[in-house]
Amino acid sequence: MNDTINIGVLAHVDAGKTTLTEQILYQAGVIEKAGSVDQGSTITDSLDMERRRGITIKAAAVSFILGDLKVNLIDTPGHADFISEVEHSLGVLDGVILVVSAVEGVQAQTRVLMRTLQEHGIPVLFFVNKIDRMGADFIQVCASIRELLDDRICEVSIADHEGTESVQVVQADPAVSGWIEVLALGSESLMEDFAQDAAISEDRLRQELGRQSRQGLAFPLFAGSAAKGLGVRELLSGLSYFFPVQESQILTTLPLTGLAFKVIVQAGGERLVFVRLFGGRLQARAEVTVIAQDGLLERIKIKQLYGLMDGERKPVQHVDAGDIAIFGSEHVQVGDVIGCVSESMKVFRFQKPPIQVQVSAVRPEDGHPLHLALSELTVEDPFLQYVYDAHTHENIIHVFGKVQQEVLLETLREKYSIEAAFSAPQVICIEKPVSSGEAAETIGEPDNPFWATVGFRVEPGPADSGLVYRLEVELGSLPLSFQKAIRETVAEVLREGLHGWGVTDITVTLTDTGYSSPVSTAKDFRLLTPLVLMKALDRAGTQVYEPVSELQISLPESSISKVLFRITALDGTFEEPKFDRGSVYVTGTIPVRNADVLKTELHGLTGGAGVMSVKPGGYVPAVSPTPVNQRRQLNPLHRGDYMLHINKVR
C-alpha cells in the first residue's frame, strides 16, 4: 500500500510542459527515452493532432514510483480554448508544477492559471524552464514571477551561466534567496525570532518552507531545462516534501468517496471512468453508490477495475484512497461522486461554453453517424455541449473558441472518417426574470380549448440557480403523468424566453391545477403549459445578459494607449495596468462577441509583441439594442399562430 500524490503540470503554451512531463517519466524510469514534442514522440500527447499541433488537448494520466511514494501525474492542456480540461482536473490534484519559460517569462495564460490555482487553494511548485536557451534571464524571470504572480517565492535551485552551453543548476542559498523574509510572513514564531535577530538554522527554514508549501502559503521555485534534463531530478526529490502526501493506510479507514474527473471512450465503444478516491477502498465486483450532479442516486457494479502502474493502465483487485481508479460504466459522468460526498473533495463547477455553432455533414450519408459521433464526444468532454434540435434537425454544439472547433473537425475526420462543416459562430446570451409574474387558465373558460387547468408564478431565482420548479398545489392534485408532462414542458418552454434566449436563475411555481376525468390527457397539459407560462413570464419581464471573457494581456509599454482605447471601444473594461521592465500587463473583461476581434487586432496594435489570454468570465447585462435570438419553436405569446399550428398537428 503506497502513499500517493496526484500532481499536474500546467503552463502557457510552448513553455515546455509536455517536454517536462516526458523528462519526469524518463528520470522516474517509466520510459526508456524522453519523447520530443517537435518529433511527435511524446507519451502523454497520444492524439495525432496533439503531436502535429504541439499542444496538449486531452488530459492524460500516468504514474510512477519514487521510493515508497506513488505519483500520479496528470498532463493537462495549456491552451486557453481547453481551460475546461484544466479546471475539471484541478479537483483531483494535490499539487501543481507550474512551468515558466526563462526566455519568454510570465505570459498572459500563466497569470490565468496561477490565479485559478490560488482560487482552488492548490500548492504550487515553479519550474523555470529553458535556462539553456539564448536569451534566458533567470533572475529577471524570478522577479517577474514575484511581481506578477505572487511574491511568496523561495528559490530552491538557481541557474548558473544561463543561456550558454555550460549552464548548470545549483542549490540556492536560503539566506541569499531571502527565504526568511518570505516564510516569516506565514509563521509567528519565525517572525518573532527574525525581528529579534535570533539565529535561524537552514534546516528550520527548509522545514518551514515544506509546511507552508503544502498549505499553499509559499511557493518553492526550481531552475532547469526540460529538454536537457537539467534540474528535473532536483524537482522530483522535492515532490514528497513540498506537496501534501495522501497517507493511504489512514484514508482507507474512511467511508468510500471519490470524484469522477475524466471519461474516455475506447475504440470498441467501452466507456472508461477515471475517479480520484479521497477515502475508503474501491473493490473489483463491488456495488457502489453514484451521486449524479443533479443529486440523483444510482447503484452500479464495478465489473472490471484498473489502476495506474508504471505508465500503464492495469487490471487490479482494489484501489486505495488517495489513488486513481478506472472502471467501465455506461452511466457515470464527469463530476459524479462515487460513494459519499467528503469535505476533502474539491467539487468543480462546469463553465458553460459561450459560443454556439451548427455542425453538418459534408456527405449526406454521414448525417446519422455525425449525430452518434457528437454524442460520444460529449461523453468525454461535458464542456462540449451537444444538442440535436428535433424541430430543425440541426446538430448544435457549444464551444469555447476557434481552436476547439478546429480540433473537433480533425477528430471527426480522423476518428470517425466524417467530413463536417461549421456554421458561423453565434454568441449565446441568457435571459433572467426581472420581477414576478402570474398567469392561469381554467377548464371551461372561453379561450381555453384544453381539458386542463394550469397556473404559474415566475420569480427571479438566486444567482446560478438555473431553473427551480416548485409546487404550491398538492402533489396528489393531479395524476403523476400530468405532473410529469407539466414539469417537462416548463423546461422545454424556457429554452426560449421573451427574446429567444434560454431563461435561467428563475423559480417557477405551479399555483393552479385541475382536470376532468376521464377526458383530460397529458397532451392537454403539454399544450396549455406554454401559453400560461409565457404569459406569466411576459408579465414578469426579462433582462438579456451576454457572456464576457476575463482578459489577460501582456504588451510593450509603447502600445498601452492604443490597446486600452481599443478595449474600451469594444465595450471592454480594464483594471489599473501593471508595469514590469518595459512590459505592461492588463487585466479586464471583454464581451465574447468582441474577444476574437481584439485577439486578431492585437498583433497590429503591439507590433507583434502582444499576448492575450481569455477565460470564461460570466454574464453581464447586454448593451442596447437588446440582442434577439431567432426562435426555433413557435412563440406561445402569439396565441393565434400557436393555436393554428397545434390544430394542424392534432
XYZ file of C-alpha atoms in Angstrom:
650
model
C 0.000 0.000 0.000
C 1.816 3.090 -1.278
C 1.200 6.620 -0.098
C 0.216 8.762 -3.072
C 0.496 12.232 -4.578
C -1.642 13.374 -7.516
C 0.055 16.212 -9.372
C -0.482 18.232 -12.525
C 1.820 20.084 -14.884
C 0.499 23.418 -16.150
C 1.957 26.154 -18.322
C 1.365 28.727 -21.006
C 1.563 27.222 -24.494
C 5.180 26.474 -25.554
C 6.662 26.895 -22.063
C 7.751 23.227 -22.171
C 5.068 21.497 -20.123
C 4.871 18.267 -22.141
C 8.670 18.126 -22.517
C 9.000 18.347 -18.728
C 6.422 15.572 -18.328
C 8.460 13.338 -20.642
C 11.649 14.042 -18.666
C 9.922 13.285 -15.388
C 8.725 9.914 -16.732
C 12.171 9.185 -18.173
C 14.065 10.031 -14.994
C 11.498 8.107 -12.934
C 12.232 5.022 -15.074
C 8.789 4.748 -16.705
C 10.045 5.226 -20.285
C 13.400 4.336 -21.831
C 13.734 7.588 -23.759
C 12.172 11.004 -23.283
C 9.896 11.850 -26.193
C 10.088 15.072 -28.170
C 7.205 17.432 -28.920
C 8.992 18.515 -32.122
C 9.360 14.896 -33.258
C 5.835 13.919 -32.124
C 7.079 11.067 -29.933
C 5.660 12.017 -26.526
C 3.723 9.526 -24.392
C 1.168 11.919 -22.914
C 0.283 13.699 -26.167
C -1.092 10.493 -27.625
C -3.519 12.043 -30.096
C -2.085 12.526 -33.588
C -3.415 16.071 -33.772
C -1.727 16.910 -30.450
C 1.587 15.847 -31.921
C 1.055 17.842 -35.100
C -0.056 20.976 -33.288
C 2.457 20.688 -30.462
C -0.241 21.379 -27.864
C -1.874 19.143 -25.265
C -5.630 18.776 -25.792
C -6.886 15.986 -23.549
C -5.621 15.448 -20.017
C -3.590 12.214 -19.824
C -2.817 10.387 -16.566
C 0.338 8.326 -15.949
C 2.053 7.106 -12.790
C 5.493 6.313 -11.404
C 7.143 5.316 -8.123
C 9.583 7.470 -6.125
C 10.932 5.317 -3.294
C 7.852 4.343 -1.261
C 5.704 7.028 -2.876
C 3.371 6.603 -5.845
C 2.973 9.687 -8.030
C 0.035 10.060 -10.426
C 0.855 12.744 -12.951
C -1.928 14.359 -14.971
C -0.675 16.250 -18.009
C -3.244 18.985 -18.662
C -3.780 21.388 -21.583
C -2.184 24.823 -21.596
C -4.172 26.360 -24.446
C -6.880 28.826 -23.391
C -9.529 27.075 -25.502
C -9.111 23.985 -23.299
C -9.481 25.685 -19.916
C -12.358 23.237 -19.301
C -9.918 20.304 -19.312
C -7.667 22.197 -16.885
C -10.383 23.161 -14.435
C -12.048 19.780 -14.117
C -8.644 18.181 -13.485
C -7.856 20.585 -10.625
C -10.427 18.991 -8.346
C -8.310 15.832 -8.060
C -4.828 17.340 -7.702
C -2.725 17.565 -4.534
C -0.273 19.949 -6.165
C 0.768 21.531 -9.453
C 4.105 22.144 -11.162
C 3.701 25.480 -12.963
C 6.214 25.828 -15.814
C 7.527 29.277 -16.771
C 9.948 29.848 -19.664
C 13.237 31.556 -18.738
C 13.138 33.192 -22.170
C 9.516 34.335 -22.600
C 8.861 34.747 -18.860
C 5.428 35.190 -17.299
C 2.788 35.263 -20.010
C -0.911 36.052 -20.038
C -2.071 32.443 -19.683
C 0.437 31.880 -16.860
C -1.359 34.540 -14.840
C -4.752 32.975 -15.592
C -3.508 29.573 -14.444
C -1.874 30.887 -11.255
C -4.969 32.787 -10.252
C -7.105 29.673 -10.847
C -4.749 27.551 -8.730
C -4.843 30.053 -5.889
C -8.647 30.211 -6.039
C -8.677 26.417 -5.544
C -6.007 26.553 -2.794
C -3.717 24.119 -4.636
C 0.001 24.000 -3.656
C 2.319 25.113 -6.483
C 5.971 24.443 -7.366
C 7.510 26.669 -10.030
C 9.862 25.219 -12.651
C 11.696 27.927 -14.605
C 12.401 26.081 -17.843
C 14.666 26.667 -20.861
C 17.590 28.096 -18.877
C 19.878 26.725 -21.611
C 18.261 28.814 -24.359
C 19.758 32.003 -25.746
C 18.055 34.972 -24.127
C 17.309 33.173 -20.869
C 17.341 35.516 -17.865
C 16.662 33.558 -14.699
C 16.949 36.473 -12.267
C 14.606 38.689 -14.270
C 12.024 35.926 -14.662
C 12.066 35.267 -10.898
C 11.499 38.984 -10.320
C 8.577 38.927 -12.791
C 7.037 35.920 -11.025
C 7.174 37.839 -7.738
C 5.733 40.966 -9.345
C 3.011 39.419 -11.491
C 2.061 36.104 -9.835
C 2.964 36.043 -6.134
C 5.830 37.444 -4.057
C 5.986 34.438 -1.677
C 8.642 32.697 -3.809
C 11.612 30.756 -2.436
C 14.314 29.626 -4.892
C 15.345 26.043 -4.093
C 17.684 25.818 -7.086
C 19.056 28.519 -9.381
C 20.654 28.788 -12.824
C 24.368 29.452 -13.325
C 25.614 30.641 -16.747
C 22.109 30.516 -18.192
C 21.743 30.916 -21.949
C 25.059 29.143 -22.627
C 26.261 25.592 -23.292
C 27.861 25.493 -19.836
C 24.610 26.228 -17.979
C 24.243 24.491 -14.615
C 21.632 24.094 -11.921
C 22.961 24.736 -8.413
C 21.355 24.636 -4.977
C 20.188 28.020 -3.776
C 21.405 29.628 -0.559
C 18.292 30.337 1.566
C 19.908 33.434 3.075
C 20.832 34.932 -0.297
C 17.441 33.996 -1.810
C 15.557 35.726 1.005
C 13.650 32.724 2.351
C 13.359 34.123 5.850
C 11.613 37.324 4.713
C 9.030 35.234 2.845
C 8.497 32.497 5.426
C 8.313 34.841 8.420
C 5.059 36.196 6.996
C 3.470 32.767 7.455
C 4.948 31.878 10.867
C 4.575 33.895 14.064
C 7.483 32.149 15.815
C 9.775 32.673 12.839
C 8.714 36.304 12.605
C 9.479 36.815 16.293
C 12.951 35.267 16.017
C 13.638 37.213 12.833
C 12.640 40.506 14.482
C 14.945 39.765 17.450
C 17.892 38.763 15.209
C 17.867 35.261 16.728
C 19.852 32.538 14.999
C 17.691 30.660 12.474
C 19.143 27.462 11.036
C 18.903 26.474 7.385
C 17.240 23.204 8.432
C 14.499 25.116 10.221
C 13.903 27.237 7.122
C 13.608 24.144 4.924
C 11.107 22.571 7.313
C 9.098 25.790 7.369
C 9.155 26.047 3.571
C 7.845 22.480 3.372
C 4.999 23.228 5.779
C 3.953 26.463 4.079
C 4.284 24.976 0.586
C 1.978 22.071 1.480
C -0.581 24.629 2.660
C -0.241 26.834 -0.420
C 1.284 29.692 1.620
C 4.704 29.735 -0.082
C 5.967 28.577 -3.460
C 9.299 26.746 -3.975
C 10.999 27.519 -7.296
C 13.331 25.276 -9.277
C 15.531 26.108 -12.272
C 16.095 23.742 -15.167
C 15.963 22.711 -18.796
C 13.416 20.002 -19.520
C 14.889 19.408 -22.992
C 18.326 18.632 -21.480
C 17.026 17.023 -18.297
C 18.662 19.675 -16.101
C 17.055 20.340 -12.730
C 14.411 17.635 -13.134
C 15.905 15.285 -10.539
C 16.001 18.136 -8.010
C 12.348 18.837 -8.790
C 11.402 15.167 -8.304
C 13.202 14.998 -4.968
C 11.069 17.866 -3.695
C 7.651 16.441 -4.587
C 7.044 14.495 -1.375
C 8.422 17.344 0.735
C 6.585 20.293 -0.819
C 3.269 18.616 -1.743
C 0.821 17.016 0.735
C 1.166 13.224 0.663
C -2.018 11.125 0.793
C -1.475 8.524 3.541
C -3.371 5.547 2.154
C -3.323 3.473 5.358
C -5.231 6.184 7.222
C -7.524 7.245 4.376
C -8.719 3.711 3.606
C -10.377 3.576 7.038
C -12.764 6.334 5.929
C -16.067 5.774 4.055
C -15.734 5.314 0.293
C -15.702 8.662 -1.502
C -14.405 9.550 -4.951
C -14.847 12.062 -7.753
C -15.124 11.191 -11.473
C -12.873 13.636 -13.350
C -12.426 12.060 -16.762
C -14.294 9.774 -19.162
C -12.787 8.245 -22.303
C -14.429 6.077 -24.963
C -12.359 3.107 -26.113
C -12.071 2.076 -29.754
C -14.620 -0.692 -29.128
C -17.091 1.750 -27.589
C -16.440 0.962 -23.898
C -16.612 3.994 -21.601
C -13.830 4.176 -19.010
C -14.277 6.447 -15.983
C -11.293 7.919 -14.079
C -12.029 8.510 -10.372
C -9.865 10.131 -7.701
C -10.503 8.369 -4.388
C -10.487 10.584 -1.285
C -11.490 7.886 1.215
C -12.052 4.133 1.526
C -11.132 1.316 -0.833
C -12.795 0.535 -4.167
C -13.027 -3.214 -4.821
C -13.486 -5.006 -8.117
C -17.003 -6.530 -8.446
C -18.294 -4.349 -5.598
C -21.600 -2.464 -5.755
C -21.246 1.267 -5.074
C -23.492 4.314 -4.922
C -23.141 7.038 -7.542
C -24.388 10.560 -6.784
C -25.027 12.464 -10.025
C -24.611 16.240 -10.233
C -28.380 16.661 -10.123
C -28.441 14.768 -6.810
C -29.962 11.531 -8.172
C -28.635 8.273 -6.693
C -27.784 5.090 -8.573
C -26.166 1.773 -7.675
C -23.605 0.314 -10.073
C -21.378 -2.760 -10.035
C -17.637 -2.428 -10.688
C -17.162 -5.282 -13.140
C -13.546 -4.592 -14.102
C -11.213 -2.322 -12.115
C -7.941 -0.788 -13.324
C -5.145 1.132 -11.641
C -2.283 3.281 -12.936
C 1.063 1.470 -12.723
C 4.422 2.297 -14.309
C 2.929 4.455 -17.020
C 0.235 1.913 -17.916
C -3.359 1.002 -17.032
C -3.508 -2.479 -15.468
C -6.289 -4.693 -14.003
C -6.315 -4.686 -10.181
C -8.459 -6.147 -7.385
C -8.723 -2.895 -5.450
C -7.647 0.765 -5.438
C -6.990 2.603 -2.173
C -7.836 6.144 -1.101
C -5.521 8.828 -2.453
C -5.091 6.951 -5.734
C -6.883 6.989 -9.109
C -9.296 4.182 -10.013
C -10.511 3.380 -13.530
C -13.558 1.283 -14.386
C -16.104 0.779 -17.154
C -19.540 2.390 -16.838
C -22.281 3.431 -19.240
C -23.788 5.986 -16.890
C -21.166 7.682 -14.664
C -20.402 11.227 -15.831
C -17.604 13.693 -15.142
C -18.429 15.405 -11.840
C -20.353 12.461 -10.340
C -19.466 11.343 -6.809
C -18.686 7.684 -6.019
C -19.776 6.601 -2.551
C -20.475 9.672 -0.417
C -19.548 13.358 -0.519
C -16.470 14.314 1.511
C -15.255 17.675 2.825
C -11.810 16.911 1.381
C -13.299 16.671 -2.093
C -12.944 19.678 -4.399
C -16.181 19.524 -6.388
C -15.717 21.574 -9.563
C -18.327 23.688 -11.265
C -18.793 23.422 -15.008
C -18.385 26.583 -17.045
C -20.839 26.817 -19.919
C -19.261 27.401 -23.346
C -20.356 30.839 -24.644
C -20.315 30.107 -28.406
C -22.777 28.056 -30.452
C -22.211 26.575 -33.901
C -24.153 24.210 -36.127
C -22.333 21.125 -37.386
C -23.360 19.489 -40.631
C -22.050 16.503 -42.552
C -20.495 17.279 -45.937
C -21.701 13.904 -47.226
C -25.465 13.333 -46.718
C -24.926 9.688 -45.771
C -22.849 10.822 -42.762
C -25.813 12.591 -41.123
C -26.664 9.865 -38.606
C -23.016 8.837 -37.961
C -22.299 12.519 -37.205
C -25.032 12.533 -34.568
C -23.599 9.386 -32.949
C -20.037 10.773 -33.041
C -21.006 14.093 -31.435
C -22.967 12.240 -28.751
C -19.918 10.099 -27.974
C -17.528 13.077 -27.872
C -19.841 14.878 -25.443
C -19.438 11.941 -23.060
C -15.660 12.507 -22.984
C -15.897 16.275 -22.626
C -19.007 17.516 -20.789
C -17.994 21.076 -21.644
C -18.567 20.286 -25.322
C -22.330 20.507 -25.082
C -24.213 18.909 -27.966
C -27.918 19.248 -28.710
C -29.903 17.774 -31.578
C -32.772 20.119 -32.465
C -35.737 17.907 -33.357
C -37.632 20.871 -34.856
C -34.934 21.957 -37.332
C -32.935 18.666 -37.494
C -29.747 20.616 -36.704
C -26.689 19.440 -34.791
C -25.752 22.244 -32.384
C -22.646 22.337 -30.195
C -21.388 24.855 -27.663
C -17.636 25.550 -27.606
C -15.077 27.901 -26.036
C -13.148 29.068 -29.101
C -11.755 28.558 -32.596
C -9.026 26.071 -31.703
C -11.586 23.819 -30.030
C -13.678 23.913 -33.227
C -10.653 23.041 -35.368
C -9.744 20.131 -33.093
C -13.332 18.870 -33.235
C -13.278 18.872 -37.044
C -9.985 16.955 -37.043
C -11.345 14.439 -34.509
C -14.448 13.794 -36.614
C -12.274 13.308 -39.686
C -9.579 11.094 -38.154
C -11.507 9.085 -35.566
C -14.840 8.732 -37.358
C -13.971 9.371 -41.056
C -16.621 12.120 -41.167
C -16.090 15.342 -43.088
C -18.007 18.073 -41.265
C -18.532 21.809 -41.619
C -19.362 24.544 -39.119
C -21.757 27.445 -39.455
C -20.656 30.922 -38.425
C -20.317 31.029 -34.613
C -23.086 32.639 -32.565
C -22.585 34.069 -29.096
C -25.058 32.623 -26.594
C -26.872 35.084 -24.360
C -29.209 34.246 -21.488
C -32.375 35.784 -20.031
C -33.289 36.283 -16.386
C -36.666 37.432 -14.998
C -36.665 40.956 -13.566
C -39.794 40.674 -11.377
C -42.692 38.361 -10.540
C -45.488 37.452 -12.914
C -48.545 35.194 -12.672
C -50.997 33.670 -15.106
C -53.607 30.902 -15.063
C -56.179 29.314 -17.369
C -59.085 27.202 -16.163
C -61.095 24.407 -17.747
C -64.273 25.767 -19.313
C -63.038 29.340 -19.937
C -63.917 30.581 -23.459
C -60.276 30.957 -24.553
C -59.138 27.622 -23.119
C -59.884 24.738 -25.501
C -57.956 22.199 -23.394
C -59.232 19.831 -20.700
C -56.724 21.228 -18.220
C -56.277 23.929 -15.584
C -52.779 25.344 -15.139
C -51.446 28.361 -13.229
C -47.854 29.566 -12.772
C -45.951 32.186 -10.843
C -42.453 33.053 -12.089
C -39.906 34.911 -9.959
C -36.195 35.761 -10.104
C -34.107 32.971 -8.570
C -30.736 33.114 -6.803
C -27.610 33.564 -8.934
C -26.514 30.357 -10.683
C -29.652 28.512 -9.522
C -30.792 27.664 -13.051
C -34.419 26.532 -13.111
C -36.083 25.831 -9.761
C -39.520 24.196 -10.074
C -41.887 24.222 -7.103
C -45.399 23.064 -6.269
C -47.912 25.254 -4.463
C -50.568 22.624 -5.098
C -50.630 19.190 -3.526
C -48.674 16.562 -5.438
C -51.779 14.347 -5.480
C -53.965 17.029 -7.064
C -53.043 15.638 -10.491
C -52.118 12.185 -11.770
C -48.321 11.803 -11.850
C -48.322 11.565 -15.660
C -49.919 15.040 -15.818
C -47.438 16.440 -13.283
C -44.579 14.972 -15.326
C -45.963 16.491 -18.540
C -46.144 19.965 -16.951
C -42.639 19.840 -15.491
C -41.016 18.598 -18.703
C -42.844 21.223 -20.766
C -41.769 24.030 -18.414
C -38.107 23.165 -19.017
C -38.671 22.962 -22.776
C -40.541 26.298 -22.974
C -37.834 28.152 -21.022
C -35.214 27.238 -23.621
C -36.528 30.307 -25.483
C -37.585 33.316 -23.424
C -39.119 36.628 -24.447
C -36.092 37.481 -26.589
C -35.398 33.939 -27.813
C -32.618 33.077 -25.325
C -32.677 30.400 -22.634
C -34.125 31.586 -19.327
C -32.142 30.858 -16.167
C -31.996 31.817 -12.491
C -35.770 31.519 -12.414
C -38.182 29.985 -9.908
C -41.364 28.569 -11.452
C -44.189 27.694 -9.058
C -47.190 25.648 -10.146
C -50.070 27.509 -8.451
C -53.226 26.045 -10.017
C -54.194 22.655 -11.400
C -57.340 20.886 -12.468
C -58.512 18.115 -14.779
C -61.660 16.301 -15.837
C -61.638 12.530 -15.698
C -61.629 10.634 -17.981
C -61.316 13.136 -20.851
C -58.179 15.021 -19.707
C -54.866 13.736 -21.070
C -51.201 14.566 -20.557
C -51.296 16.166 -24.008
C -53.786 18.786 -22.781
C -51.281 19.877 -20.144
C -48.352 19.820 -22.583
C -50.231 22.124 -24.974
C -51.648 24.515 -22.358
C -48.462 24.928 -20.282
C -46.578 27.027 -22.912
C -49.472 29.518 -23.192
C -49.759 30.080 -19.453
C -46.031 30.013 -18.645
C -45.067 32.510 -21.364
C -47.907 34.826 -20.290
C -46.545 34.784 -16.715
C -43.020 35.356 -17.987
C -44.191 38.249 -20.159
C -45.760 39.893 -17.113
C -42.530 39.426 -15.136
C -40.300 40.689 -17.933
C -36.752 39.507 -18.626
C -33.306 41.057 -18.929
C -30.864 39.736 -21.532
C -27.309 39.048 -20.341
C -24.344 38.478 -22.636
C -21.224 36.404 -21.850
C -17.910 38.094 -21.143
C -14.382 36.774 -21.023
C -11.807 37.578 -18.375
C -8.906 39.165 -20.173
C -5.148 38.978 -19.574
C -2.851 40.860 -21.961
C 0.909 41.410 -21.895
C 2.245 44.097 -24.248
C 5.044 46.668 -24.680
C 4.687 49.989 -22.835
C 4.699 51.806 -26.177
C 1.400 50.125 -27.128
C -0.569 50.718 -23.931
C -2.639 53.720 -25.087
C -3.746 52.097 -28.346
C -4.705 48.811 -26.674
C -6.631 50.400 -23.788
C -8.500 52.639 -26.239
C -9.416 49.614 -28.341
C -10.599 47.599 -25.307
C -12.919 50.475 -24.373
C -14.189 50.806 -27.961
C -15.042 47.086 -27.936
C -17.186 47.506 -24.768
C -14.488 46.005 -22.553
C -13.258 47.039 -19.126
C -9.786 47.016 -17.557
C -8.117 47.419 -14.198
C -5.052 49.519 -13.410
C -2.254 48.186 -15.665
C 0.862 46.691 -14.056
C 4.285 47.664 -15.386
C 7.329 45.396 -15.304
C 10.647 46.071 -17.100
C 9.247 47.578 -20.271
C 6.156 45.361 -20.405
C 2.592 46.096 -19.346
C 0.072 43.598 -18.003
C -3.608 44.395 -18.414
C -6.453 42.571 -16.672
C -10.087 43.145 -17.519
C -13.156 41.806 -19.277
C -14.426 41.887 -22.836
C -17.711 40.693 -24.362
C -17.279 37.291 -26.004
C -18.692 38.786 -29.232
C -15.612 41.043 -29.432
C -12.906 38.783 -27.954
C -11.775 37.397 -31.323
C -11.787 40.912 -32.798
C -9.335 42.110 -30.144
C -7.239 38.951 -30.434
C -6.938 39.493 -34.197
C -6.104 43.199 -33.892
C -3.621 42.811 -31.019
C -0.774 41.782 -33.333
C -1.022 45.029 -35.284
C -1.635 47.200 -32.211
C 1.501 45.895 -30.465
C 3.857 45.288 -33.367
C 3.518 41.554 -32.880
C 4.670 41.700 -29.245
C 1.273 41.430 -27.501
C -0.009 38.198 -25.972
C -3.653 37.748 -24.985
C -5.368 35.047 -22.950
C -9.047 34.718 -22.033
C -11.203 32.508 -19.816
C -14.964 32.455 -19.145
C -15.977 35.459 -17.057
C -19.704 35.015 -16.511
C -22.505 37.252 -17.800
C -23.303 40.979 -17.695
C -26.422 42.898 -18.789
C -26.389 43.239 -22.583
C -25.895 46.680 -24.084
C -28.622 48.320 -26.144
C -30.071 47.322 -28.554
C -31.135 44.122 -26.799
C -29.826 41.053 -28.664
C -32.641 38.890 -30.031
C -32.237 35.233 -30.948
C -34.166 33.619 -33.785
C -36.749 31.312 -32.242
C -36.776 27.629 -33.152
C -40.211 26.960 -31.656
C -43.485 28.775 -32.206
C -43.920 31.659 -29.745
C -46.876 30.876 -27.408
C -47.346 34.640 -26.873
C -48.649 34.741 -30.465
C -51.733 32.817 -29.422
C -53.485 32.786 -32.797
C -50.494 31.340 -34.646
C -49.878 28.867 -31.825
C -53.461 27.573 -31.888
C -53.471 27.270 -35.678
C -50.243 25.287 -35.551
C -51.330 22.805 -32.884
C -54.718 22.313 -34.568
C -52.877 21.298 -37.751
C -50.642 18.959 -35.798
C -53.580 17.460 -33.924
